Each structure stands twice: as structure tokens, then as C-alpha cells.
């Protein structure tokens, strides 16, 4: 290591004095094999972009998104590598949590439907698809009223009324007249609630 800025100090925990002169592989890398492969690529191609598993001074594992650029001397020979590393640990954990939530919803025995504020379906699990007679992905983008036994316009008005109620009360439990893809009507018991993530509101219905 020949250069170590304040951002590196904050990210990894070692001071400039502690980091300069150290081996990057020995100091930071938790997976030396991946680090060496990245090093070979940056020498061959002039740059490398990808993810690495590194460690901080206090032993924490860090998911790092790296962008490395090969720096050559006046004679055109490889001289050093400029590394711009971004900590994506929190983002990776959030992605993993979302993936797990999706797997939980998909594996539930109860039908689950998620709609956006306009009432369009953005998620339906396998149990929901089977209950209403749809193939996987077939409901996505359709208005929630497609699952209601009421005529389309009336179903949309009823859905809007339910969304307004949910925004006020945050949750609702009751019965809804439903309709399968083949037109067969049936009654469903519904638990509905509101989910807000980063200012985006969604409606979750468990049937």
C-alpha cells in the first residue's frame, strides 16, 4: 500500500501510518484467491470491477464493490493499481433480507397478494396463483379487481375504498367476493395491511 486516504481510514479502521507499506492481500482480503484473480485481470485488461470479501481492523467482514485501474509508468510498464472501494455490506444484507422475505411469502400455504398504490398487482405467491387459477407471473401488472367477483368498474371502486380504509386504519380483516380466472365466484377471508418502504406504499393481502 502506497496511498491510503481518509475514506480508507474510515472504511477499514487502520490509520495511514498503520496501512502504508502493508500487503493489501494480508491486511484486507478474506478470500485471497479472488483477490489474485482480480489482480491478474487488472494487469491484463487495465481495469477490474467486481465484489470482494474484505475485513476491517476490528475483524468485521465487509462486502466491497471495487473498481481498480492499472497505472503505468512513463515506459508503459505496470506501476501500481488505483483502487476505489465502496462498502456495500448494508446493501447486500438488505438484499439478502428481501430475498428471504420473498422466499417466506412464496412458501406460505396462504395466498399472498401485494399491490401498489394504484391497485396493480406486483407480487402473488404460488398459493394465490393456485387458488385463483393463474400461472406464475400471470397476475403481475393486472389490477386487483381482476380477483373480485364484482364487475370490473365496481371492483375498482371497491378496491379504491379498501385502499383508502387501509391508509386510515393500517389494517383490515373481512370477507371479499372473489373470482377465479375461469369466472367461478367464491368467498375469501382477507387480512390486509399497509407496507411502507422508503416512502413507497404497498398493500398486502393474505387470503
mmCIF file with all atom_site columns, N, CA, C and O in Angstrom, residues 104-129:
data_model
loop_
_atom_site.group_PDB
_atom_site.id
_atom_site.type_symbol
_atom_site.label_atom_id
_atom_site.label_alt_id
_atom_site.label_comp_id
_atom_site.label_asym_id
_atom_site.label_entity_id
_atom_site.label_seq_id
_atom_site.pdbx_PDB_ins_code
_atom_site.Cartn_x
_atom_site.Cartn_y
_atom_site.Cartn_z
_atom_site.occupancy
_atom_site.B_iso_or_equiv
_atom_site.pdbx_formal_charge
_atom_site.auth_seq_id
_atom_site.auth_comp_id
_atom_site.auth_asym_id
_atom_site.auth_atom_id
_atom_site.pdbx_PDB_model_num
ATOM 1   N N  . UNK A 1 104 ? -40.071 -16.604 2.013   1.00 0.00 ? 104 UNK A N  1
ATOM 2   C CA . UNK A 1 104 ? -41.077 -16.892 3.039   1.00 0.00 ? 104 UNK A CA 1
ATOM 3   C C  . UNK A 1 104 ? -42.481 -16.706 2.475   1.00 0.00 ? 104 UNK A C  1
ATOM 4   O O  . UNK A 1 104 ? -43.361 -17.556 2.636   1.00 0.00 ? 104 UNK A O  1
ATOM 5   N N  . UNK A 1 105 ? -42.698 -15.570 1.782   1.00 0.00 ? 105 UNK A N  1
ATOM 6   C CA . UNK A 1 105 ? -44.012 -15.303 1.197   1.00 0.00 ? 105 UNK A CA 1
ATOM 7   C C  . UNK A 1 105 ? -44.378 -16.368 0.171   1.00 0.00 ? 105 UNK A C  1
ATOM 8   O O  . UNK A 1 105 ? -45.523 -16.823 0.099   1.00 0.00 ? 105 UNK A O  1
ATOM 9   N N  . UNK A 1 106 ? -43.388 -16.775 -0.649  1.00 0.00 ? 106 UNK A N  1
ATOM 10  C CA . UNK A 1 106 ? -43.645 -17.748 -1.704  1.00 0.00 ? 106 UNK A CA 1
ATOM 11  C C  . UNK A 1 106 ? -43.996 -19.109 -1.130  1.00 0.00 ? 106 UNK A C  1
ATOM 12  O O  . UNK A 1 106 ? -44.779 -19.867 -1.724  1.00 0.00 ? 106 UNK A O  1
ATOM 13  N N  . UNK A 1 107 ? -43.421 -19.434 0.031   1.00 0.00 ? 107 UNK A N  1
ATOM 14  C CA . UNK A 1 107 ? -43.630 -20.764 0.598   1.00 0.00 ? 107 UNK A CA 1
ATOM 15  C C  . UNK A 1 107 ? -44.861 -20.853 1.505   1.00 0.00 ? 107 UNK A C  1
ATOM 16  O O  . UNK A 1 107 ? -45.216 -21.939 1.951   1.00 0.00 ? 107 UNK A O  1
ATOM 17  N N  . UNK A 1 108 ? -45.512 -19.712 1.763   1.00 0.00 ? 108 UNK A N  1
ATOM 18  C CA . UNK A 1 108 ? -46.675 -19.727 2.651   1.00 0.00 ? 108 UNK A CA 1
ATOM 19  C C  . UNK A 1 108 ? -47.820 -20.536 2.051   1.00 0.00 ? 108 UNK A C  1
ATOM 20  O O  . UNK A 1 108 ? -48.052 -20.510 0.845   1.00 0.00 ? 108 UNK A O  1
ATOM 21  N N  . UNK A 1 109 ? -48.527 -21.244 2.911   1.00 0.00 ? 109 UNK A N  1
ATOM 22  C CA . UNK A 1 109 ? -49.676 -22.022 2.464   1.00 0.00 ? 109 UNK A CA 1
ATOM 23  C C  . UNK A 1 109 ? -50.855 -21.119 2.121   1.00 0.00 ? 109 UNK A C  1
ATOM 24  O O  . UNK A 1 109 ? -51.713 -21.478 1.313   1.00 0.00 ? 109 UNK A O  1
ATOM 25  N N  . UNK A 1 110 ? -50.894 -19.929 2.725   1.00 0.00 ? 110 UNK A N  1
ATOM 26  C CA . UNK A 1 110 ? -51.954 -18.968 2.438   1.00 0.00 ? 110 UNK A CA 1
ATOM 27  C C  . UNK A 1 110 ? -51.599 -18.167 1.192   1.00 0.00 ? 110 UNK A C  1
ATOM 28  O O  . UNK A 1 110 ? -50.426 -17.956 0.876   1.00 0.00 ? 110 UNK A O  1
ATOM 29  N N  . UNK A 1 111 ? -52.621 -17.726 0.481   1.00 0.00 ? 111 UNK A N  1
ATOM 30  C CA . UNK A 1 111 ? -52.380 -16.889 -0.689  1.00 0.00 ? 111 UNK A CA 1
ATOM 31  C C  . UNK A 1 111 ? -51.967 -15.492 -0.265  1.00 0.00 ? 111 UNK A C  1
ATOM 32  O O  . UNK A 1 111 ? -52.538 -14.915 0.664   1.00 0.00 ? 111 UNK A O  1
ATOM 33  N N  . UNK A 1 112 ? -50.964 -14.923 -0.935  1.00 0.00 ? 112 UNK A N  1
ATOM 34  C CA . UNK A 1 112 ? -50.484 -13.576 -0.635  1.00 0.00 ? 112 UNK A CA 1
ATOM 35  C C  . UNK A 1 112 ? -50.463 -12.758 -1.918  1.00 0.00 ? 112 UNK A C  1
ATOM 36  O O  . UNK A 1 112 ? -49.924 -13.190 -2.940  1.00 0.00 ? 112 UNK A O  1
ATOM 37  N N  . UNK A 1 113 ? -51.062 -11.563 -1.866  1.00 0.00 ? 113 UNK A N  1
ATOM 38  C CA . UNK A 1 113 ? -51.055 -10.629 -2.989  1.00 0.00 ? 113 UNK A CA 1
ATOM 39  C C  . UNK A 1 113 ? -50.508 -9.296  -2.481  1.00 0.00 ? 113 UNK A C  1
ATOM 40  O O  . UNK A 1 113 ? -50.905 -8.836  -1.405  1.00 0.00 ? 113 UNK A O  1
ATOM 41  N N  . UNK A 1 114 ? -49.600 -8.678  -3.243  1.00 0.00 ? 114 UNK A N  1
ATOM 42  C CA . UNK A 1 114 ? -49.088 -7.346  -2.927  1.00 0.00 ? 114 UNK A CA 1
ATOM 43  C C  . UNK A 1 114 ? -49.451 -6.424  -4.078  1.00 0.00 ? 114 UNK A C  1
ATOM 44  O O  . UNK A 1 114 ? -49.182 -6.743  -5.243  1.00 0.00 ? 114 UNK A O  1
ATOM 45  N N  . UNK A 1 115 ? -50.078 -5.284  -3.750  1.00 0.00 ? 115 UNK A N  1
ATOM 46  C CA . UNK A 1 115 ? -50.492 -4.312  -4.769  1.00 0.00 ? 115 UNK A CA 1
ATOM 47  C C  . UNK A 1 115 ? -49.821 -2.969  -4.517  1.00 0.00 ? 115 UNK A C  1
ATOM 48  O O  . UNK A 1 115 ? -49.536 -2.608  -3.363  1.00 0.00 ? 115 UNK A O  1
ATOM 49  N N  . UNK A 1 116 ? -49.586 -2.226  -5.600  1.00 0.00 ? 116 UNK A N  1
ATOM 50  C CA . UNK A 1 116 ? -49.059 -0.876  -5.435  1.00 0.00 ? 116 UNK A CA 1
ATOM 51  C C  . UNK A 1 116 ? -50.223 0.068   -5.132  1.00 0.00 ? 116 UNK A C  1
ATOM 52  O O  . UNK A 1 116 ? -51.383 -0.341  -5.033  1.00 0.00 ? 116 UNK A O  1
ATOM 53  N N  . UNK A 1 117 ? -49.920 1.369   -4.983  1.00 0.00 ? 117 UNK A N  1
ATOM 54  C CA . UNK A 1 117 ? -50.949 2.328   -4.591  1.00 0.00 ? 117 UNK A CA 1
ATOM 55  C C  . UNK A 1 117 ? -52.049 2.467   -5.635  1.00 0.00 ? 117 UNK A C  1
ATOM 56  O O  . UNK A 1 117 ? -53.173 2.870   -5.316  1.00 0.00 ? 117 UNK A O  1
ATOM 57  N N  . UNK A 1 118 ? -51.729 2.153   -6.886  1.00 0.00 ? 118 UNK A N  1
ATOM 58  C CA . UNK A 1 118 ? -52.729 2.236   -7.947  1.00 0.00 ? 118 UNK A CA 1
ATOM 59  C C  . UNK A 1 118 ? -53.597 0.985   -8.012  1.00 0.00 ? 118 UNK A C  1
ATOM 60  O O  . UNK A 1 118 ? -54.522 0.903   -8.818  1.00 0.00 ? 118 UNK A O  1
ATOM 61  N N  . UNK A 1 119 ? -53.276 -0.017  -7.165  1.00 0.00 ? 119 UNK A N  1
ATOM 62  C CA . UNK A 1 119 ? -54.070 -1.238  -7.143  1.00 0.00 ? 119 UNK A CA 1
ATOM 63  C C  . UNK A 1 119 ? -53.576 -2.320  -8.073  1.00 0.00 ? 119 UNK A C  1
ATOM 64  O O  . UNK A 1 119 ? -54.217 -3.360  -8.219  1.00 0.00 ? 119 UNK A O  1
ATOM 65  N N  . UNK A 1 120 ? -52.416 -2.084  -8.712  1.00 0.00 ? 120 UNK A N  1
ATOM 66  C CA . UNK A 1 120 ? -51.877 -3.093  -9.616  1.00 0.00 ? 120 UNK A CA 1
ATOM 67  C C  . UNK A 1 120 ? -51.076 -4.133  -8.833  1.00 0.00 ? 120 UNK A C  1
ATOM 68  O O  . UNK A 1 120 ? -50.328 -3.797  -7.912  1.00 0.00 ? 120 UNK A O  1
ATOM 69  N N  . UNK A 1 121 ? -51.216 -5.383  -9.220  1.00 0.00 ? 121 UNK A N  1
ATOM 70  C CA . UNK A 1 121 ? -50.565 -6.483  -8.517  1.00 0.00 ? 121 UNK A CA 1
ATOM 71  C C  . UNK A 1 121 ? -49.081 -6.524  -8.872  1.00 0.00 ? 121 UNK A C  1
ATOM 72  O O  . UNK A 1 121 ? -48.717 -6.571  -10.052 1.00 0.00 ? 121 UNK A O  1
ATOM 73  N N  . UNK A 1 122 ? -48.221 -6.489  -7.849  1.00 0.00 ? 122 UNK A N  1
ATOM 74  C CA . UNK A 1 122 ? -46.775 -6.540  -8.068  1.00 0.00 ? 122 UNK A CA 1
ATOM 75  C C  . UNK A 1 122 ? -46.176 -7.853  -7.559  1.00 0.00 ? 122 UNK A C  1
ATOM 76  O O  . UNK A 1 122 ? -45.012 -8.146  -7.832  1.00 0.00 ? 122 UNK A O  1
ATOM 77  N N  . UNK A 1 123 ? -46.966 -8.630  -6.822  1.00 0.00 ? 123 UNK A N  1
ATOM 78  C CA . UNK A 1 123 ? -46.495 -9.938  -6.334  1.00 0.00 ? 123 UNK A CA 1
ATOM 79  C C  . UNK A 1 123 ? -47.694 -10.806 -6.010  1.00 0.00 ? 123 UNK A C  1
ATOM 80  O O  . UNK A 1 123 ? -48.682 -10.335 -5.433  1.00 0.00 ? 123 UNK A O  1
ATOM 81  N N  . UNK A 1 124 ? -47.618 -12.065 -6.388  1.00 0.00 ? 124 UNK A N  1
ATOM 82  C CA . UNK A 1 124 ? -48.605 -13.060 -5.952  1.00 0.00 ? 124 UNK A CA 1
ATOM 83  C C  . UNK A 1 124 ? -47.851 -14.364 -5.765  1.00 0.00 ? 124 UNK A C  1
ATOM 84  O O  . UNK A 1 124 ? -47.069 -14.757 -6.626  1.00 0.00 ? 124 UNK A O  1
ATOM 85  N N  . UNK A 1 125 ? -48.059 -15.004 -4.623  1.00 0.00 ? 125 UNK A N  1
ATOM 86  C CA . UNK A 1 125 ? -47.308 -16.237 -4.374  1.00 0.00 ? 125 UNK A CA 1
ATOM 87  C C  . UNK A 1 125 ? -47.983 -17.450 -5.022  1.00 0.00 ? 125 UNK A C  1
ATOM 88  O O  . UNK A 1 125 ? -49.066 -17.355 -5.608  1.00 0.00 ? 125 UNK A O  1
ATOM 89  N N  . UNK A 1 126 ? -47.324 -18.589 -4.920  1.00 0.00 ? 126 UNK A N  1
ATOM 90  C CA . UNK A 1 126 ? -47.813 -19.804 -5.577  1.00 0.00 ? 126 UNK A CA 1
ATOM 91  C C  . UNK A 1 126 ? -49.194 -20.205 -5.080  1.00 0.00 ? 126 UNK A C  1
ATOM 92  O O  . UNK A 1 126 ? -50.057 -20.640 -5.862  1.00 0.00 ? 126 UNK A O  1
ATOM 93  N N  . UNK A 1 127 ? -49.437 -20.055 -3.767  1.00 0.00 ? 127 UNK A N  1
ATOM 94  C CA . UNK A 1 127 ? -50.736 -20.428 -3.206  1.00 0.00 ? 127 UNK A CA 1
ATOM 95  C C  . UNK A 1 127 ? -51.850 -19.554 -3.763  1.00 0.00 ? 127 UNK A C  1
ATOM 96  O O  . UNK A 1 127 ? -52.946 -20.027 -4.051  1.00 0.00 ? 127 UNK A O  1
ATOM 97  N N  . UNK A 1 128 ? -51.564 -18.269 -3.929  1.00 0.00 ? 128 UNK A N  1
ATOM 98  C CA . UNK A 1 128 ? -52.550 -17.346 -4.501  1.00 0.00 ? 128 UNK A CA 1
ATOM 99  C C  . UNK A 1 128 ? -52.844 -17.714 -5.954  1.00 0.00 ? 128 UNK A C  1
ATOM 100 O O  . UNK A 1 128 ? -54.007 -17.770 -6.364  1.00 0.00 ? 128 UNK A O  1
ATOM 101 N N  . UNK A 1 129 ? -51.786 -17.946 -6.724  1.00 0.00 ? 129 UNK A N  1
ATOM 102 C CA . UNK A 1 129 ? -51.968 -18.300 -8.133  1.00 0.00 ? 129 UNK A CA 1
ATOM 103 C C  . UNK A 1 129 ? -52.825 -19.558 -8.274  1.00 0.00 ? 129 UNK A C  1
ATOM 104 O O  . UNK A 1 129 ? -53.725 -19.620 -9.116  1.00 0.00 ? 129 UNK A O  1
#
